[in-house]
Tab-separated table of C-alpha atoms in Angstrom:
chain	number	residue	atom	x	y	z
A	1057	MET	CA	-11.339	9.835	8.763
A	1058	LYS	CA	-13.953	10.269	6.068
A	1059	LEU	CA	-12.808	10.247	2.461
A	1060	ARG	CA	-14.770	12.836	0.523
A	1061	ASN	CA	-15.345	13.705	-3.099
A	1062	PHE	CA	-15.772	17.476	-2.999
A	1063	LEU	CA	-18.280	18.997	-5.386
A	1064	TYR	CA	-17.901	22.476	-3.889
A	1065	LEU	CA	-15.381	23.831	-1.379
A	1066	ASN	CA	-15.153	27.443	-0.248
A	1067	THR	CA	-11.396	27.630	0.272
A	1068	LYS	CA	-11.605	31.273	1.426
A	1069	VAL	CA	-13.788	30.272	4.383
A	1070	VAL	CA	-11.593	27.226	5.063
A	1071	GLU	CA	-8.469	29.424	5.211
A	1072	ASP	CA	-10.202	31.887	7.539
A	1073	TYR	CA	-11.250	29.101	9.918
A	1074	ILE	CA	-7.774	27.538	9.902
A	1075	ALA	CA	-6.319	30.950	10.777
A	1076	ALA	CA	-8.784	31.247	13.670
A	1077	ILE	CA	-7.947	27.752	14.981
A	1078	ASP	CA	-4.142	27.879	14.621
A	1079	GLY	CA	-3.517	31.603	14.652
A	1080	TYR	CA	-1.834	31.367	11.262
A	1081	THR	CA	-2.151	29.699	7.863
A	1082	TYR	CA	0.380	27.710	5.882
A	1083	ASP	CA	0.466	25.935	2.545
A	1084	GLU	CA	3.531	23.745	3.005
A	1085	GLU	CA	5.320	21.884	5.766
A	1086	SER	CA	8.662	20.115	6.051
A	1087	GLN	CA	8.801	16.379	6.724
A	1088	ALA	CA	11.855	14.390	7.847
A	1089	ILE	CA	11.962	10.756	6.739
A	1090	ALA	CA	14.540	8.427	8.343
A	1091	THR	CA	15.970	5.725	6.080
A	1092	SER	CA	18.489	2.962	6.722
A	1093	ASN	CA	20.307	0.329	4.691
A	1094	GLU	CA	22.679	-2.581	5.270
A	1095	ASN	CA	25.933	-3.060	3.416
A	1096	THR	CA	27.466	-6.470	2.692
A	1097	LEU	CA	31.010	-7.246	1.706
A	1098	ALA	CA	31.840	-10.385	-0.259
A	1099	GLY	CA	35.223	-12.156	-0.130
A	1100	LYS	CA	37.501	-14.227	2.045
A	1101	GLY	CA	38.841	-11.255	4.014
A	1102	ALA	CA	35.473	-10.384	5.508
A	1103	ILE	CA	34.536	-11.446	8.996
A	1104	GLY	CA	31.603	-13.749	8.518
A	1105	ILE	CA	28.586	-13.190	10.753
A	1106	VAL	CA	25.929	-14.720	8.587
A	1107	SER	CA	26.714	-17.649	6.339
A	1108	GLY	CA	26.334	-17.059	2.637
A	1109	ASN	CA	28.095	-15.244	-0.145
A	1110	GLY	CA	28.467	-11.978	1.762
A	1111	SER	CA	29.263	-10.746	5.231
A	1112	HIS	CA	27.427	-8.092	7.240
A	1113	THR	CA	29.503	-4.951	7.732
A	1114	GLY	CA	26.984	-2.611	9.461
A	1115	LYS	CA	24.079	-0.194	8.921
A	1116	GLN	CA	23.970	3.285	7.500
A	1117	SER	CA	21.132	5.694	8.223
A	1118	GLU	CA	20.243	9.079	6.850
A	1119	GLU	CA	17.428	11.605	7.116
A	1120	VAL	CA	15.695	12.850	4.001
A	1121	LYS	CA	13.759	16.110	4.227
A	1122	ARG	CA	10.966	17.081	1.861
A	1123	SER	CA	8.420	19.874	1.564
A	1124	VAL	CA	4.814	18.817	1.154
A	1125	ARG	CA	1.789	20.895	0.224
A	1126	ILE	CA	-1.124	20.925	2.659
A	1127	SER	CA	-4.178	20.014	0.581
A	1128	ASP	CA	-7.542	21.760	0.825
A	1129	ALA	CA	-9.051	18.407	1.826
A	1130	ALA	CA	-6.626	18.132	4.763
A	1131	LYS	CA	-7.457	21.666	5.891
A	1132	PHE	CA	-11.152	20.902	5.697
A	1133	GLU	CA	-10.649	17.704	7.718
A	1134	LYS	CA	-8.940	19.702	10.459
A	1135	ILE	CA	-11.914	22.076	10.661
A	1136	TYR	CA	-14.329	19.136	10.613
A	1137	LYS	CA	-12.537	17.431	13.525
A	1138	TYR	CA	-12.371	20.721	15.422
A	1139	LEU	CA	-16.135	21.182	15.126
A	1140	LYS	CA	-16.871	17.545	15.993
A	1141	ALA	CA	-14.737	17.801	19.140
A	1142	ASP	CA	-17.027	20.481	20.606
A	1143	GLU	CA	-19.924	18.462	21.998
A	1144	ASP	CA	-21.937	21.516	23.086
A	1145	ASP	CA	-21.615	24.062	20.263
A	1146	GLY	CA	-19.935	21.979	17.568
A	1147	LEU	CA	-21.163	20.276	14.437
A	1148	LYS	CA	-24.768	19.019	14.302
A	1149	TYR	CA	-25.730	16.296	11.839
A	1150	TYR	CA	-29.243	15.922	10.366
A	1151	GLU	CA	-30.932	13.827	7.696
A	1152	PHE	CA	-34.193	15.655	8.423
A	1153	LEU	CA	-35.327	18.370	10.839
A	1154	SER	CA	-38.114	18.066	13.374
A	1155	ASP	CA	-39.918	21.085	14.795
A	1156	THR	CA	-37.826	20.744	17.959
A	1157	ASP	CA	-34.587	20.571	15.948
A	1158	TYR	CA	-35.478	23.664	13.931
A	1159	ASN	CA	-36.488	25.657	17.001
A	1160	GLY	CA	-33.173	24.730	18.628
A	1161	LEU	CA	-31.068	26.139	15.780
A	1162	TYR	CA	-29.481	29.575	16.055
A	1163	ARG	CA	-27.377	31.944	14.009
A	1164	ASP	CA	-23.757	30.728	13.606
A	1165	ASP	CA	-24.628	27.071	14.274
A	1166	PHE	CA	-22.660	24.633	12.094
A	1167	LEU	CA	-24.640	21.880	10.349
A	1168	GLU	CA	-23.797	18.796	8.333
A	1169	VAL	CA	-26.896	17.651	6.464
A	1170	LEU	CA	-27.754	14.981	3.912
A	1171	VAL	CA	-29.833	16.769	1.287
A	1172	THR	CA	-30.840	16.881	-2.359
A	1173	VAL	CA	-29.481	19.846	-4.286
A	1174	ARG	CA	-31.154	21.948	-6.962
A	1175	PHE	CA	-30.372	25.281	-8.579
A	1176	SER	CA	-32.887	28.102	-8.771
A	1177	LYS	CA	-35.613	27.792	-11.398
A	1178	MET	CA	-34.138	30.689	-13.360
A	1179	LYS	CA	-30.722	29.034	-13.611
A	1180	GLU	CA	-32.243	25.679	-14.516
A	1181	LEU	CA	-34.337	27.270	-17.255
A	1182	THR	CA	-31.587	29.489	-18.677
A	1183	ASP	CA	-29.153	26.540	-18.674
A	1184	SER	CA	-31.723	24.385	-20.503
A	1185	VAL	CA	-32.353	27.082	-23.109
A	1186	LYS	CA	-28.606	27.438	-23.625
A	1187	LYS	CA	-28.319	23.715	-24.333
A	1188	ILE	CA	-31.268	23.899	-26.759
A	1189	ALA	CA	-29.596	26.762	-28.620
A	1190	GLU	CA	-26.326	24.828	-28.850
A	1191	LEU	CA	-28.096	21.704	-30.135
A	1192	ALA	CA	-30.062	23.739	-32.661
A	1193	ALA	CA	-26.848	25.302	-33.972
A	1194	VAL	CA	-25.289	21.849	-34.401
A	1195	PHE	CA	-28.336	20.440	-36.248
A	1196	GLU	CA	-28.569	23.514	-38.452
A	1197	THR	CA	-24.931	23.005	-39.428
A	1198	ILE	CA	-25.516	19.329	-40.203
A	1199	THR	CA	-28.860	19.621	-41.990
A	1200	ASP	CA	-28.435	23.124	-43.411
A	1201	GLN	CA	-31.992	23.855	-42.234
A	1202	GLN	CA	-33.260	26.357	-39.691
A	1203	ILE	CA	-34.427	24.471	-36.594
A	1204	LEU	CA	-35.774	27.403	-34.546
A	1205	ASP	CA	-38.348	29.770	-36.004
A	1206	LYS	CA	-38.324	33.509	-35.383
A	1207	LYS	CA	-40.333	33.405	-32.148
A	1208	ALA	CA	-38.295	30.555	-30.736
A	1209	THR	CA	-35.068	32.401	-31.590
A	1210	GLU	CA	-36.334	35.537	-29.857
A	1211	ALA	CA	-37.227	33.496	-26.771
A	1212	VAL	CA	-33.797	31.860	-26.740
A	1213	ASN	CA	-32.089	35.246	-27.064
A	1214	GLY	CA	-34.209	36.622	-24.236
A	1215	PHE	CA	-33.343	33.786	-21.867
A	1216	SER	CA	-29.694	34.026	-22.910
A	1217	ALA	CA	-29.756	37.711	-21.934
A	1218	LEU	CA	-31.181	36.748	-18.523
A	1219	GLY	CA	-28.380	34.237	-18.111
A	1220	GLN	CA	-25.824	36.912	-18.953
A	1221	MET	CA	-27.327	39.185	-16.296
A	1222	LYS	CA	-26.653	36.510	-13.663
A	1223	ALA	CA	-23.193	35.601	-14.963
A	1224	GLY	CA	-20.465	36.273	-12.412
A	1225	LYS	CA	-22.947	36.577	-9.556
A	1226	GLU	CA	-23.559	34.083	-6.793
A	1227	ILE	CA	-25.734	31.126	-7.773
A	1228	ALA	CA	-28.895	30.624	-5.727
A	1229	CYS	CA	-29.265	27.020	-4.657
A	1230	VAL	CA	-31.825	25.075	-2.610
A	1231	PHE	CA	-30.888	22.091	-0.428
A	1232	GLU	CA	-33.864	19.950	0.570
A	1233	PHE	CA	-34.313	17.077	3.005
A	1234	GLU	CA	-36.048	13.948	1.760
A	1235	ASP	CA	-39.343	14.978	3.396
A	1236	GLY	CA	-39.221	18.443	1.773
A	1237	ALA	CA	-39.509	20.282	5.098
A	1238	TYR	CA	-37.193	23.067	6.294
A	1239	PRO	CA	-35.299	23.768	3.045
A	1240	LEU	CA	-31.883	25.425	3.190
A	1241	VAL	CA	-31.091	28.293	0.815
A	1242	ALA	CA	-27.482	29.061	-0.069
A	1243	TYR	CA	-25.618	31.243	-2.550
A	1244	LEU	CA	-22.641	29.593	-4.246
A	1245	ASP	CA	-19.542	31.231	-5.705
A	1246	GLU	CA	-18.813	29.757	-9.141
A	1247	SER	CA	-15.050	29.803	-8.529
A	1248	TYR	CA	-15.332	27.207	-5.745
A	1249	PHE	CA	-17.019	24.433	-7.752
A	1250	ARG	CA	-14.969	21.210	-7.947
A	1251	CYS	CA	-17.116	19.617	-10.663
A	1252	GLU	CA	-19.146	20.583	-13.691
A	1253	GLN	CA	-22.303	22.343	-12.582
A	1254	SER	CA	-24.375	19.836	-14.555
A	1255	ASN	CA	-23.006	17.125	-12.229
A	1256	PHE	CA	-23.621	19.126	-9.068
A	1257	VAL	CA	-27.328	18.503	-8.510
A	1258	GLY	CA	-28.513	15.402	-6.674
A	1259	GLN	CA	-28.043	14.009	-3.186
A	1260	ALA	CA	-24.958	15.086	-1.255
A	1261	TYR	CA	-23.711	16.208	2.130
A	1262	LEU	CA	-23.617	19.913	2.926
A	1263	LEU	CA	-21.481	21.486	5.642
A	1264	CYS	CA	-22.777	24.963	6.337
A	1265	LYS	CA	-23.207	27.738	8.874
A	1266	VAL	CA	-26.625	29.163	9.749
A	1267	ILE	CA	-26.962	32.803	8.691
A	1268	ARG	CA	-30.612	33.362	9.575
A	1269	LYS	CA	-33.934	31.590	9.900
A	1270	ILE	CA	-36.978	32.261	7.716
A	1271	PRO	CA	-39.962	31.792	10.048
A	1272	LYS	CA	-43.335	30.435	9.007
A	1273	GLY	CA	-45.365	33.073	7.165
A	1274	GLN	CA	-42.283	34.624	5.542
A	1275	ASN	CA	-40.441	33.639	2.377
A	1276	VAL	CA	-37.362	34.298	0.303
A	1277	LYS	CA	-37.501	34.920	-3.457
A	1278	LEU	CA	-34.668	33.575	-5.578
A	1279	ASP	CA	-33.095	35.333	-8.562
A	1280	GLU	CA	-35.485	38.262	-8.716
A	1281	ILE	CA	-34.873	39.990	-12.058
A	1282	PHE	CA	-35.737	43.459	-10.796
A	1283	ASP	CA	-34.194	43.034	-7.339
A	1284	ASP	CA	-31.439	45.592	-8.010
A	1285	ILE	CA	-33.996	48.120	-9.250
A	1286	LYS	CA	-36.144	47.599	-6.159
A	1287	LYS	CA	-33.167	48.475	-3.970
A	1288	MET	CA	-32.418	51.734	-5.798
A	1289	PRO	CA	-33.134	54.926	-3.821
A	1290	LEU	CA	-35.928	56.343	-5.993
A	1291	ASN	CA	-37.887	59.508	-5.284
A	1292	ARG	CA	-41.689	59.584	-5.228
A	1293	ALA	CA	-42.032	60.635	-8.866
A	1294	GLN	CA	-39.709	57.878	-10.039
A	1295	ARG	CA	-41.565	55.261	-8.000
A	1296	ARG	CA	-44.866	56.324	-9.604
A	1297	THR	CA	-43.457	55.601	-13.061
A	1298	MET	CA	-42.296	52.097	-12.112
A	1299	PRO	CA	-44.568	49.087	-12.787
A	1300	LYS	CA	-46.617	48.052	-9.774
A	1301	ASN	CA	-45.758	44.379	-10.143
A	1302	MET	CA	-42.027	43.805	-10.455
A	1303	ASP	CA	-42.011	40.138	-9.502
A	1304	ASN	CA	-40.602	37.504	-11.823
A	1305	PRO	CA	-42.867	35.963	-14.458
A	1306	VAL	CA	-44.625	32.824	-13.278
A	1307	GLU	CA	-42.217	30.596	-15.244
A	1308	LEU	CA	-39.239	32.069	-13.371
A	1309	ARG	CA	-40.841	32.578	-9.971
A	1310	ASP	CA	-39.010	30.658	-7.246
A	1311	VAL	CA	-40.294	31.323	-3.750
A	1312	ILE	CA	-39.029	29.370	-0.736
A	1313	LYS	CA	-41.562	29.554	2.070
A	1314	GLY	CA	-40.645	29.449	5.746
A	1315	PRO	CA	-39.848	27.798	7.968
A	1316	ALA	CA	-36.501	27.620	6.192
A	1317	LEU	CA	-32.832	28.466	6.700
A	1318	ILE	CA	-30.410	30.789	4.938
A	1319	VAL	CA	-26.945	29.248	5.251
A	1320	LEU	CA	-23.331	29.898	4.309
A	1321	PRO	CA	-22.181	26.880	2.253
A	1322	ILE	CA	-18.696	25.736	3.223
A	1323	ALA	CA	-18.524	22.396	1.399
A	1324	VAL	CA	-20.694	20.036	-0.621
A	1325	TYR	CA	-19.403	16.483	-0.958
A	1326	GLN	CA	-20.277	12.829	-1.487
């Protein structure tokens, strides 16, 4: 059994898969533990079986019952073993993908991959600006001097507003093999993180399910600012009034080119 340090675990998906495997879900189970002990009786009236200060008078046994909670890690391990047991359609492990490997992947395939994790460029930039603003506030308190000028403050406020727009939404994340080929794009729910997001990036294992493939010549754009507006059902007159170019600014543009994979992240661990 592998011992894992979970950085992210989608417990909703884990519960759904356990229900599919067992036909039910449970959070606790009862365990019976048998215990026994030996009693000794000291004194001249005892029948001596073993020499010494006391005499053996027999054994007593009892059964202790306890309720134990089934951990998320144990539930995940059950799913992992279930997938590994299916040699044909079960779990596939990769540290890189060849052309043949990629062509042989299909929707609903389960993958375990060793990858390097990064957030979208927008999240990385807005998080950095947030840290700068916090540091500036601390230094201004200590030195009683304004650290950021007017333009810098406006820029910080603008990026903070962008961060607020994305707050509560799924976080776009890119998982890349060491050779940079065939990146995997996933969208993470903030409530399932098991670590601080600042400690999340880096090399880790990802267990995921293939949602769709992005073929060569196509791409996926991450964290498009005007994506919701683009999806609105506008009439012809309204469309004419909209800007022609509604892509992100160059600094925030994050385009993942195919061939690539869109996946459902189940767990990220080390």
